[in-house]
Amino acid sequence: MTTYTATAVDFIQWRAKARQLLRAQVAPSAVSWADAAQASLFSGATDDLPVSHADAANTVTISKELISMLEVAACFRSSSQADVWALMYRLVWRYAFEGRALLHLQTDPDVKRLRAMCQSVRRDMHKMKAFVRFRRVAYSPPSLEVAEAVATYSSQTEESVPLDSDSIYIAWFEPEHRIVKALASFFRGRFSGMRWSILTLDDCVHWNGEQLRFSEGVAVPPATNDEMESLWSTYYCNIFNPARLKEKAMQSEMPKKYWQHLPESIHISDLCRSASAKTISMLQHSLTDPNRLRKKSQALKQAQDLLRNK
Amino acid sequence: MELSEKLAILADAAKYDASCASSGTESRQALTDKSLGSTGGMGICHSYTPDGRCISLLKLLLTNFCLYECSYCVNRASSQVPRAAFSVDEVVNLTLDFYKRNYIEGLFLSSGIIQSADYTMDKVMQVAKKLRLEHGFKGYIHLKTIPEASPELLAEAGLYADRLSINIELPSDTSLKQLAPEKSVLRIEGAMSHLKDTIDGHKLERKTEKKRYGRVKTPLFSPAGQSTQMIIGADTSNDHLILQKADQLYRQYRMRRVYYSAFSPIPDASAALPPTAPPLLREHRLYQADWLLRFYSFSIDEVTSNRANGMLDLSVDPKLAWALSHREHFPVDLNRADYEHILRVPGIGVATAKRLIRMRRQQRLRWQDLCRLRIDRKKVQQFVCVADHSPLSLGESSEQLKQRFLKPAEQQMALF
């Protein structure tokens, strides 16, 4: 039995290879997947794929639900990317033969694994949308830090002037999975009128008001700071109600691993420690007479009458 | 006064408004005109404070100067807290600066009443208008409306806001008269009714235009609807009354949410309403009861039945409390019962009930399937029947059964 090898670095490549293999009706056990990023380090391993048969009878339709789940699962950061590709191909193959019922099998190990990976990636995506924090840096002329941070970002001709033409907003983030490319369109849709860059260890994405560009990851966060962060911290500390301390609830939604990205997090321990003292002082504070102002104006009026009658 | 000092004062003054939702509105984004902001789908919580509450919107008061004397409020006229006022531009710029750095999903703006209701409402509306029209801001805007303001101002505010809200504050008319003499239930509910009519009117217009002409010219009006808030523990109203009021508001004015805010100690309390520790557990039970009314087809009488003083049981959640006092409905055979009966089982929520219905089309449900769906076995075992499981003993009294659900500390308390 001939075994084929296939390499892929992202979902798009995997999908192309998987299509070819599926059309040639190659069983999952007959394919050996490899991570293209890894493979290039060792041997110049190339694909060994069957000749494509442009055979209409062999086309297989995969449900949108499965495709979107696979696209999400492809972002999963695994110790063995090859296993992930193999799992995905196995599921596609089984779907072709078992139909829609496949995804409803609650106990099947492959399906369980796929669902778990999707859940983890989706949660990571939601957290990245929430916790990416931009810092404003003056853009023209670009300072050294900015130039270093967006090293491969070359300014093309910018026909339309973005909203904030003299600044660039730079963020550093460490997502758990490789989700930067998947989230690029979300950030573009939200921050269309300003120049921004999100830098991570795996990939960087840049928007100049016209085009999204991707570049290699950077190893170190850029040295930037932003005065608005102190205003944000002021807001954070004052919107907190010390009479309702619930640290566990906060930590379950905002795990400590994200605190490095959030400038307000340095105040959390102080807020927690002083919460009960503040509550007690509010409870013991002397009460204000509700007619205080009325009495004050009455007293003023009496004093004025006295003066007039003198 | 420095901007940071104003921000500290006016954020501190705004914290007692529980609402923070940034979802429920139309989907839009800034790419079409290269502006700023996007909404749609689930709201995003950009941060969490140590009270477990999420920070989704920038929650501010335009000013905390106020003419009214509402006894429960930190900003009432007689209060001695430091006062401040933002200008319209300051709020607009703060919102944009925070939004650009992805700190917030949008703005939640309220205000103390200064000069007159119309003057204040106009200022609040100016902020939203400037954000939308001058800056093309597409993020979320939630405006608190003043019921005493003129209808024209309310009509314009809805064109810029995603959600409008008016606080009912207290569930009974007598307590509102006593604690907030300048407010009137008639005016508040009148404004809610007017909002509902305007929201519905715009929706209908848009629907007919789409059908007739294919394009829509009427603008959206407060697409995320309206919400309101009630303070818990400031007056003597019991839970039955509170839930009755909430139910009426949901039905009559198509409220999207009623928020329950435990009466919290404030920095400068009035002698007319001394501060107490906030009744957080009571607030929690009210939220659970609210969910039962809205999603589990419970009626108010069912939720507060068997409760002598009309107060919810604090030691167990309302659904379990109902199950314990209505043992005649159990055990529920999960393979045969319909959706409404399955929903009544403690430990089975809406999502699980739907999944069970889907699963049992293909197979008979067994105990293993419940475990796989991650249902709380301890909770469910006395109330359900599946192919290979029946409740261990039906003879156990409700009191004994309840003991098993209480935490050890509460069990001790219940004994004394």
XYZ file of C-alpha atoms in Angstrom:
726
model
C 0.000 0.000 0.000
C 1.463 3.307 -0.980
C 1.789 5.903 1.743
C 1.690 9.530 0.868
C 3.160 12.470 2.753
C 1.573 15.854 3.010
C 2.794 19.013 4.684
C 0.839 22.076 5.591
C 1.554 25.198 7.574
C -1.950 26.619 7.934
C -5.580 25.809 7.251
C -5.553 26.953 3.635
C -2.661 24.675 2.693
C -4.107 21.796 4.673
C -7.434 22.210 2.937
C -5.851 22.097 -0.522
C -3.895 18.935 0.286
C -6.881 17.319 1.982
C -9.042 17.987 -1.068
C -6.547 16.296 -3.315
C -6.237 13.285 -1.036
C -9.971 12.983 -0.590
C -10.604 13.113 -4.313
C -8.085 10.332 -4.789
C -9.869 8.442 -1.999
C -6.742 7.988 0.076
C -7.574 6.542 3.499
C -6.284 8.402 6.581
C -3.986 5.539 7.494
C -2.249 5.892 4.146
C -1.203 9.495 4.695
C 1.579 10.787 6.833
C 1.102 14.443 7.723
C 3.877 16.783 8.683
C 4.085 20.318 9.885
C 5.625 22.365 7.079
C 7.288 24.735 9.545
C 8.983 21.834 11.308
C 9.744 19.852 8.173
C 11.723 22.631 6.535
C 14.170 22.554 9.443
C 15.192 18.986 8.851
C 14.928 17.420 5.439
C 13.555 19.453 2.589
C 10.556 17.127 2.895
C 8.158 17.701 0.072
C 4.706 16.380 -0.540
C 4.112 13.074 -2.106
C 0.530 13.262 -3.224
C -1.525 11.198 -5.610
C -2.200 12.489 -9.067
C -5.375 14.476 -9.019
C -8.312 12.991 -10.832
C -10.677 15.662 -11.993
C -13.515 13.226 -11.438
C -16.917 14.751 -10.808
C -18.198 11.577 -9.194
C -15.634 11.868 -6.454
C -16.660 15.263 -5.125
C -17.633 15.194 -1.487
C -19.520 17.952 0.252
C -18.583 18.778 3.798
C -21.015 20.656 5.979
C -20.325 24.297 6.793
C -20.412 23.425 10.472
C -17.555 20.963 10.133
C -15.512 23.275 7.933
C -15.790 26.157 10.367
C -14.863 23.866 13.262
C -11.823 22.637 11.348
C -10.800 26.185 10.515
C -10.934 27.074 14.186
C -9.133 23.901 15.270
C -6.315 24.642 12.817
C -5.310 27.544 15.077
C -4.794 25.227 18.034
C -1.243 25.281 19.325
C -0.273 21.661 19.761
C 2.994 19.972 20.625
C 2.488 17.900 17.522
C 0.924 19.834 14.666
C 1.179 16.758 12.451
C -1.262 14.954 14.762
C -3.732 17.815 14.439
C -3.587 17.665 10.632
C -4.029 13.893 10.762
C -7.006 14.200 13.118
C -8.645 16.755 10.862
C -8.207 14.570 7.793
C -9.580 11.566 9.671
C -12.692 13.514 10.569
C -13.226 14.708 7.014
C -12.813 11.163 5.735
C -15.262 9.796 8.289
C -17.730 12.557 7.545
C -17.667 11.577 3.906
C -18.749 8.058 4.857
C -20.764 8.527 8.050
C -22.519 11.760 7.242
C -23.900 14.401 9.566
C -24.330 12.004 12.456
C -20.583 12.131 13.054
C -20.622 15.472 14.835
C -23.443 14.423 17.158
C -21.535 11.443 18.533
C -20.893 12.628 22.056
C -18.538 9.817 22.997
C -16.345 9.494 19.950
C -12.742 10.391 20.903
C -11.982 12.204 17.630
C -15.119 14.324 17.835
C -14.505 15.037 21.509
C -10.967 16.141 20.766
C -12.118 18.401 17.932
C -14.770 20.017 20.117
C -12.305 20.539 22.950
C -9.790 22.178 20.614
C -12.466 24.438 19.127
C -13.678 25.463 22.554
C -10.177 26.311 23.694
C -9.401 28.357 20.567
C -12.728 30.199 20.671
C -12.250 31.104 24.311
C -8.761 32.367 23.517
C -10.143 34.456 20.658
C -12.776 36.003 22.904
C -10.136 36.849 25.494
C -7.816 38.338 22.891
C -10.578 40.616 21.598
C -11.115 41.714 25.187
C -7.565 42.090 26.496
C -5.490 43.489 23.610
C -4.542 46.982 24.698
C -3.177 49.561 22.285
C -0.683 52.247 23.176
C -0.533 55.420 21.183
C 2.834 56.343 19.755
C 3.620 59.454 17.756
C 4.058 58.496 14.126
C 5.682 61.180 12.058
C 8.562 61.181 12.161
C 8.526 57.610 13.518
C 10.552 57.253 16.679
C 13.179 54.577 16.994
C 10.943 52.331 19.121
C 8.159 52.530 16.567
C 10.534 51.788 13.726
C 11.874 48.755 15.582
C 8.466 47.531 16.582
C 7.079 47.606 13.081
C 10.353 46.762 11.391
C 8.990 45.008 8.344
C 6.142 47.444 7.889
C 7.102 49.680 5.048
C 4.933 52.686 4.429
C 3.303 52.341 1.070
C 1.581 55.234 -0.608
C -1.322 56.077 1.628
C -4.028 57.653 -0.429
C -6.636 58.076 2.254
C -5.581 59.813 5.431
C -6.703 57.808 8.449
C -8.568 59.455 11.297
C -5.516 59.726 13.523
C -2.823 60.651 11.010
C -0.098 61.526 13.459
C -0.184 58.416 15.591
C 0.100 54.676 15.438
C -1.447 52.372 18.008
C 0.728 49.435 18.977
C -0.261 46.449 21.089
C 1.681 43.476 22.392
C -0.151 40.272 23.214
C 0.599 36.622 24.006
C -2.320 34.479 22.886
C -2.425 30.806 23.789
C -3.128 29.715 20.222
C -2.201 31.030 16.802
C -5.207 33.239 16.329
C -3.756 36.493 15.048
C -4.665 35.895 11.397
C -8.173 34.769 12.341
C -8.849 37.917 14.358
C -7.286 40.431 11.978
C -10.579 41.247 10.268
C -12.300 41.901 13.609
C -9.710 44.503 14.569
C -9.765 45.982 11.082
C -13.544 46.385 11.227
C -13.380 48.078 14.607
C -10.306 50.290 14.251
C -10.540 51.132 10.549
C -9.772 54.816 10.918
C -6.447 54.542 12.710
C -3.079 52.978 12.053
C -2.458 50.039 14.344
C -0.209 47.024 14.838
C -0.607 43.967 17.018
C 2.655 42.221 17.817
C 2.895 38.669 19.096
C 5.529 35.951 19.232
C 4.068 34.107 16.246
C 2.743 36.746 13.876
C 2.300 40.472 13.655
C -0.524 42.220 11.892
C -0.509 45.810 10.685
C -3.190 48.132 9.345
C -2.361 51.401 7.621
C -5.873 52.485 6.728
C -5.741 50.698 3.381
C -4.426 47.211 3.723
C -3.838 44.503 6.277
C -0.304 43.172 6.275
C 1.203 40.325 8.198
C 4.787 39.908 9.268
C 6.984 37.605 11.337
C 6.536 37.508 15.070
C 8.757 39.547 17.338
C 10.537 38.173 20.381
C 10.288 41.152 22.711
C 7.465 43.594 23.436
C 8.161 47.131 22.169
C 9.154 49.697 24.750
C 6.180 52.038 24.614
C 4.083 53.810 27.196
C 0.914 55.825 27.127
C -0.331 58.535 29.533
C -3.938 57.490 28.961
C -3.172 54.385 31.045
C -3.089 56.402 34.251
C -6.536 57.847 33.460
C -7.768 54.333 32.780
C -6.364 53.143 36.104
C -8.112 56.041 37.844
C -11.373 54.978 36.250
C -10.802 51.335 37.169
C -10.118 52.047 40.822
C -13.149 54.314 41.188
C -15.761 52.216 39.399
C -15.128 49.369 41.855
C -17.608 49.005 44.724
C -15.618 47.913 47.810
C -18.817 46.677 49.541
C -19.091 43.896 46.949
C -15.695 42.219 46.972
C -15.674 38.982 44.925
C -12.148 38.148 43.923
C -12.861 34.612 42.726
C -15.470 35.794 40.228
C -12.996 38.329 38.839
C -10.162 35.816 38.521
C -12.252 33.163 36.832
C -13.046 35.580 33.977
C -9.753 37.443 33.994
C -7.066 34.841 34.704
C -3.747 36.043 36.028
C -1.939 35.069 32.841
C -3.504 38.096 31.115
C -2.671 40.606 33.855
C 0.647 41.544 32.240
C -1.263 43.118 29.358
C -3.635 45.114 31.538
C -2.234 48.321 33.036
C -4.976 48.419 35.680
C -3.973 45.052 37.139
C -1.264 46.534 39.404
C -4.009 48.146 41.478
C -5.977 44.962 42.086
C -4.232 43.793 45.258
C -4.488 47.254 46.852
C -8.183 47.476 46.017
C -8.832 44.066 47.550
C -6.893 44.812 50.703
C -8.565 48.152 51.384
C -12.079 47.019 50.442
C -13.312 45.921 53.860
C -11.867 48.974 55.628
C -13.608 51.274 53.138
C -16.930 49.450 53.566
C -16.755 49.658 57.348
C -15.973 53.355 57.235
C -18.980 53.941 54.945
C -21.230 52.012 57.322
C -19.980 53.919 60.351
C -19.857 57.359 58.750
C -22.108 59.902 60.439
C -25.380 60.379 58.596
C -26.277 63.608 56.830
C -29.518 65.352 57.665
C -31.669 65.257 54.496
C -32.879 68.800 55.231
C -29.370 70.100 55.614
C -29.623 72.510 52.694
C -33.089 73.692 53.628
C -31.942 74.434 57.166
C -28.857 76.174 55.811
C -30.887 78.466 53.547
C -33.369 79.116 56.369
C -30.516 80.113 58.676
C -29.115 82.403 55.971
C -32.536 83.990 55.454
C -32.916 84.631 59.191
C -29.469 86.215 59.379
C -30.303 88.501 56.413
C -33.668 89.514 57.956
C -31.852 90.396 61.147
C -29.413 92.609 59.247
C -32.213 94.339 57.314
C -34.227 95.081 60.448
C -31.251 96.661 62.211
C -10.304 70.754 38.324
C -7.991 68.294 36.585
C -9.517 65.769 34.201
C -8.277 62.863 36.334
C -9.905 64.315 39.460
C -13.205 64.788 37.628
C -12.965 61.249 36.290
C -12.381 59.858 39.793
C -15.384 61.693 41.235
C -17.762 60.980 38.370
C -16.813 57.304 37.990
C -17.265 56.858 41.739
C -20.696 58.455 41.446
C -21.716 56.183 38.559
C -20.894 52.796 40.074
C -24.350 52.066 41.487
C -25.877 51.554 38.037
C -25.657 47.812 37.517
C -26.270 47.752 33.776
C -23.221 47.073 31.628
C -24.480 45.120 28.643
C -22.901 45.840 25.271
C -24.878 43.317 23.250
C -28.313 43.122 21.662
C -27.867 45.843 19.085
C -27.412 45.757 15.302
C -24.190 44.541 13.718
C -22.093 47.327 12.315
C -18.466 48.272 11.745
C -16.302 51.197 10.780
C -14.698 49.839 7.631
C -17.209 51.458 5.250
C -16.285 55.015 6.194
C -12.930 54.437 7.903
C -14.283 55.695 11.219
C -14.123 53.976 14.576
C -16.050 51.235 16.293
C -17.970 48.022 15.774
C -20.832 46.213 17.509
C -22.737 42.996 17.115
C -22.814 39.510 18.574
C -21.852 38.932 22.171
C -20.726 41.869 24.193
C -17.063 41.943 25.205
C -15.892 42.485 28.762
C -12.570 44.278 28.550
C -11.741 44.085 32.217
C -13.061 42.914 35.583
C -12.974 44.730 38.889
C -12.483 42.865 42.188
C -16.260 42.913 42.762
C -16.541 40.386 39.935
C -18.286 42.911 37.718
C -17.142 43.341 34.158
C -16.090 46.611 32.597
C -17.653 46.713 29.176
C -18.753 50.312 28.842
C -17.260 53.552 30.134
C -19.772 54.267 32.879
C -19.912 57.936 33.797
C -22.078 60.711 35.121
C -21.983 63.899 33.082
C -22.238 65.688 36.420
C -23.014 64.636 39.973
C -24.528 67.960 40.956
C -28.229 67.252 41.437
C -31.386 69.101 42.433
C -33.277 66.027 43.599
C -33.263 64.569 47.085
C -33.548 60.804 46.595
C -32.605 59.291 49.948
C -30.810 56.219 48.529
C -28.588 58.152 46.143
C -25.004 59.246 46.764
C -25.522 62.307 44.521
C -28.659 63.690 46.199
C -28.783 67.425 46.930
C -28.015 67.157 50.656
C -25.060 64.797 50.212
C -21.629 66.182 51.026
C -19.612 64.212 48.476
C -17.238 66.238 46.270
C -18.956 67.416 43.098
C -17.707 67.774 39.548
C -19.002 68.289 36.028
C -17.651 67.189 32.646
C -18.079 69.284 29.551
C -19.634 67.543 26.549
C -16.274 67.568 24.736
C -14.453 66.044 27.676
C -16.753 63.019 27.705
C -16.569 62.676 23.918
C -12.760 62.751 23.910
C -12.461 60.404 26.874
C -14.741 57.897 25.148
C -12.795 58.057 21.894
C -9.392 57.829 23.587
C -10.394 54.818 25.664
C -12.098 53.134 22.719
C -9.084 53.508 20.460
C -6.971 51.660 22.998
C -9.565 48.855 23.180
C -10.351 49.523 26.858
C -14.127 49.745 26.291
C -16.984 48.711 24.026
C -18.684 52.087 24.316
C -20.255 54.621 26.646
C -22.859 54.444 29.415
C -23.884 57.985 30.292
C -26.085 59.203 33.109
C -26.327 62.511 34.937
C -27.561 64.296 38.014
C -30.350 66.779 37.293
C -29.048 70.343 36.951
C -31.038 73.480 36.057
C -33.910 71.438 34.616
C -34.697 67.990 33.264
C -34.679 69.304 29.687
C -31.346 71.084 30.098
C -29.691 67.939 31.496
C -31.236 65.611 28.922
C -30.119 67.917 26.144
C -26.518 67.865 27.398
C -26.519 64.063 27.676
C -27.940 63.785 24.181
C -25.290 66.197 22.831
C -22.557 63.756 23.833
C -24.141 60.916 21.896
C -24.925 63.184 18.945
C -21.351 64.433 18.716
C -19.931 60.937 18.918
C -22.192 59.656 16.161
C -22.340 62.594 13.763
C -19.000 64.360 14.160
C -16.759 61.390 14.811
C -18.667 58.613 13.088
C -18.442 56.549 16.257
C -19.936 53.093 15.730
C -19.423 51.642 19.198
C -22.110 51.036 21.801
C -23.907 53.933 23.477
C -26.283 53.503 26.418
C -28.033 56.625 27.655
C -29.939 57.042 30.895
C -33.015 59.089 30.121
C -34.761 61.495 32.423
C -38.512 60.790 32.519
C -39.354 64.444 33.162
C -37.629 65.561 29.941
C -39.685 66.552 26.915
C -40.606 63.855 24.369
C -38.713 65.610 21.556
C -35.424 65.171 23.381
C -36.177 61.523 24.057
C -37.107 61.071 20.393
C -33.722 62.433 19.291
C -31.725 60.554 21.944
C -32.956 57.211 20.619
C -31.498 57.935 17.198
C -27.981 58.026 18.608
C -28.175 55.467 21.429
C -28.183 51.690 21.201
C -30.106 51.402 24.436
C -32.099 53.830 26.556
C -33.033 53.207 30.152
C -35.065 54.770 32.930
C -34.672 53.468 36.477
C -37.859 52.456 38.245
C -35.710 52.469 41.451
C -38.326 51.087 43.815
C -41.015 48.453 43.293
C -43.802 50.189 45.144
C -45.335 53.607 44.581
C -45.456 54.420 48.290
C -41.743 53.791 48.837
C -40.863 55.903 45.798
C -42.965 58.794 47.149
C -41.284 58.446 50.499
C -37.669 58.060 49.364
C -37.641 60.052 46.093
C -40.170 62.877 46.445
C -39.272 64.566 43.133
C -39.876 61.401 41.142
C -43.251 60.030 40.216
C -44.148 56.506 39.207
C -46.692 57.855 36.739
C -44.098 59.889 34.893
C -41.528 57.074 34.942
C -43.913 54.480 33.587
C -45.331 57.012 31.160
C -41.844 57.560 29.757
C -41.273 53.792 29.538
C -44.524 53.394 27.657
C -43.608 56.214 25.300
C -40.209 54.617 24.670
C -41.803 51.288 23.931
C -44.193 52.873 21.448
C -41.417 54.767 19.685
C -39.184 51.682 19.472
C -42.038 49.571 18.114
C -43.121 52.327 15.735
C -39.690 52.598 14.162
C -39.362 48.836 13.842
C -42.692 48.579 12.074
C -41.871 51.463 9.739
C -38.601 49.856 8.760
C -40.260 46.516 8.173
C -42.927 47.972 5.907
C -40.390 50.046 3.989
C -38.213 47.019 3.396
C -41.171 45.039 2.139
C -42.595 47.757 -0.021
C -39.535 49.480 -1.423
C -36.657 47.111 -0.721
C -34.721 49.891 0.992
C -35.075 51.333 4.456
C -35.067 55.063 5.152
C -36.379 55.248 8.704
C -33.430 55.192 11.096
C -33.036 52.737 13.936
C -34.336 53.827 17.313
C -32.632 52.346 20.364
C -32.067 48.972 18.661
C -31.138 47.217 21.902
C -34.427 48.242 23.477
C -34.822 49.549 26.998
C -33.853 48.307 30.448
C -34.393 49.411 34.012
C -33.105 48.951 37.552
C -34.603 48.325 40.993
C -32.894 48.844 44.323
C -33.191 45.898 46.687
C -33.222 46.378 50.426
C -33.823 50.124 50.618
C -37.483 49.703 51.503
C -39.692 47.036 53.057
C -40.961 45.496 49.796
C -40.749 41.715 49.815
C -39.455 39.558 46.940
C -42.952 38.701 45.743
C -43.718 42.380 45.203
C -40.391 42.967 43.468
C -40.916 40.057 41.089
C -44.479 41.144 40.409
C -43.230 44.591 39.442
C -40.496 43.138 37.241
C -42.991 40.852 35.525
C -45.283 43.806 34.854
C -42.402 45.802 33.386
C -41.345 42.947 31.116
C -44.858 42.451 29.811
C -46.112 45.981 29.556
C -43.028 47.840 28.324
C -41.070 45.059 26.640
C -38.054 45.543 28.911
C -34.988 43.685 27.731
C -33.571 43.458 31.249
C -34.570 44.394 34.753
C -31.475 44.830 36.936
C -31.611 44.296 40.692
C -29.122 46.369 42.616
C -28.517 45.544 46.281
C -28.730 48.725 48.363
C -25.077 49.416 48.983
C -23.514 51.676 51.617
C -22.591 55.041 50.090
C -19.886 57.501 51.188
C -22.381 59.980 52.639
C -25.676 58.385 53.598
C -28.878 60.217 54.472
C -30.377 60.025 57.951
C -33.642 59.158 56.197
C -32.105 55.872 54.950
C -29.243 54.546 57.080
C -26.738 52.257 55.303
C -26.607 48.499 55.849
C -24.417 45.718 54.483
C -25.618 45.034 50.934
C -28.038 42.081 50.690
C -25.971 40.341 48.008
C -27.446 36.863 48.441
C -30.967 38.226 48.177
C -30.006 40.036 44.979
C -28.536 36.770 43.625
C -31.762 34.849 44.356
C -33.802 37.572 42.672
C -31.713 37.246 39.524
C -32.240 33.485 39.606
C -35.981 34.015 40.048
C -35.971 36.540 37.195
C -34.408 33.885 34.945
C -37.077 31.382 35.970
C -39.799 33.816 34.981
C -38.240 34.629 31.629
C -36.706 31.361 30.414
C -38.227 28.546 32.428
C -41.941 29.445 32.109
C -42.444 29.749 35.844
C -45.238 31.959 37.108
C -44.630 34.382 39.983
C -46.862 32.395 42.316
C -44.853 29.272 41.649
C -41.584 31.026 42.422
C -42.714 32.546 45.710
C -45.228 29.853 46.649
C -45.054 28.294 50.110
C -43.117 31.261 51.373
C -44.971 32.790 54.286
C -43.523 36.279 54.095
C -43.161 36.418 50.304
C -39.358 36.295 50.534
C -37.251 33.839 48.551
C -35.382 31.122 50.410
C -31.777 32.301 50.738
C -30.290 28.867 51.400
C -31.255 27.205 48.112
C -31.927 28.511 44.619
C -35.603 29.171 43.755
C -35.854 26.289 41.261
C -34.650 23.747 43.792
C -36.901 25.319 46.431
C -39.900 24.807 44.127
C -38.886 21.194 43.390
C -38.548 20.416 47.106
C -42.012 21.712 47.865
C -43.646 20.070 44.826
C -42.325 16.506 45.045
C -45.536 15.238 43.409
C -44.175 16.327 40.002
C -41.102 14.118 40.352
C -39.391 11.912 39.312
C -39.418 13.133 35.717
C -38.860 10.417 33.124
C -36.303 12.025 30.840
C -37.110 9.639 28.025
C -40.792 10.550 27.914
C -41.447 13.917 29.533
C -41.867 17.032 27.436
C -39.531 20.014 27.364
C -41.351 22.100 30.005
C -41.242 19.277 32.553
C -37.575 18.548 31.904
C -36.808 22.220 32.476
C -38.272 21.953 35.967
C -35.657 19.455 37.109
C -33.083 21.086 39.412
C -29.684 20.888 37.764
C -31.001 20.908 34.191
C -30.863 24.231 32.398
C -32.208 25.399 29.048
C -29.190 24.279 27.006
C -29.038 20.840 28.645
C -32.783 20.293 28.247
C -32.525 21.018 24.531
C -29.566 18.686 24.192
C -31.438 15.904 25.984
C -34.385 16.260 23.626
C -32.023 16.064 20.623
C -30.134 13.070 22.007
C -33.195 11.015 22.883
C -34.306 11.043 19.265
C -31.419 8.703 18.480
C -31.046 6.650 21.642
C -32.644 5.916 24.995
C -31.110 8.137 27.654
C -29.077 6.370 30.282
C -27.346 7.545 33.454
C -24.027 7.603 31.593
C -25.416 10.153 29.118
C -26.299 12.506 31.958
C -22.770 12.255 33.304
C -21.349 12.932 29.870
C -23.447 16.080 29.587
C -21.826 17.187 32.835
C -25.106 17.399 34.736
C -24.699 17.698 38.501
C -25.427 14.118 39.525
C -25.958 14.888 43.179
C -28.624 17.437 42.350
C -30.434 15.496 39.696
C -30.482 11.932 41.015
C -33.531 12.302 43.254
C -35.617 13.988 40.594
C -35.159 11.990 37.369
C -35.776 8.585 35.860
C -33.718 7.242 33.005
C -33.398 3.802 31.414
C -31.072 2.485 34.112
C -31.683 4.799 37.070
C -34.552 5.611 39.413
C -34.436 7.801 42.518
C -32.952 5.890 45.441
C -35.789 6.427 47.863
C -38.940 8.382 47.322
C -39.739 8.241 51.005
C -37.177 10.869 51.964
C -38.833 13.980 53.314
C -38.224 17.318 51.631
C -36.473 18.658 54.735
C -34.035 15.758 54.766
C -33.469 16.126 51.033
C -32.844 19.848 51.407
C -30.152 19.159 53.992
C -28.127 17.335 51.369
C -27.987 20.400 49.153
C -26.886 22.841 51.792
C -23.203 23.537 52.301
C -21.781 22.234 55.651
C -21.825 25.673 57.330
C -25.460 26.210 56.340
C -26.378 22.753 57.539
C -25.068 23.724 60.957
C -27.064 26.935 60.894
C -30.228 25.125 59.774
C -29.990 22.836 62.804
C -30.212 25.819 65.169
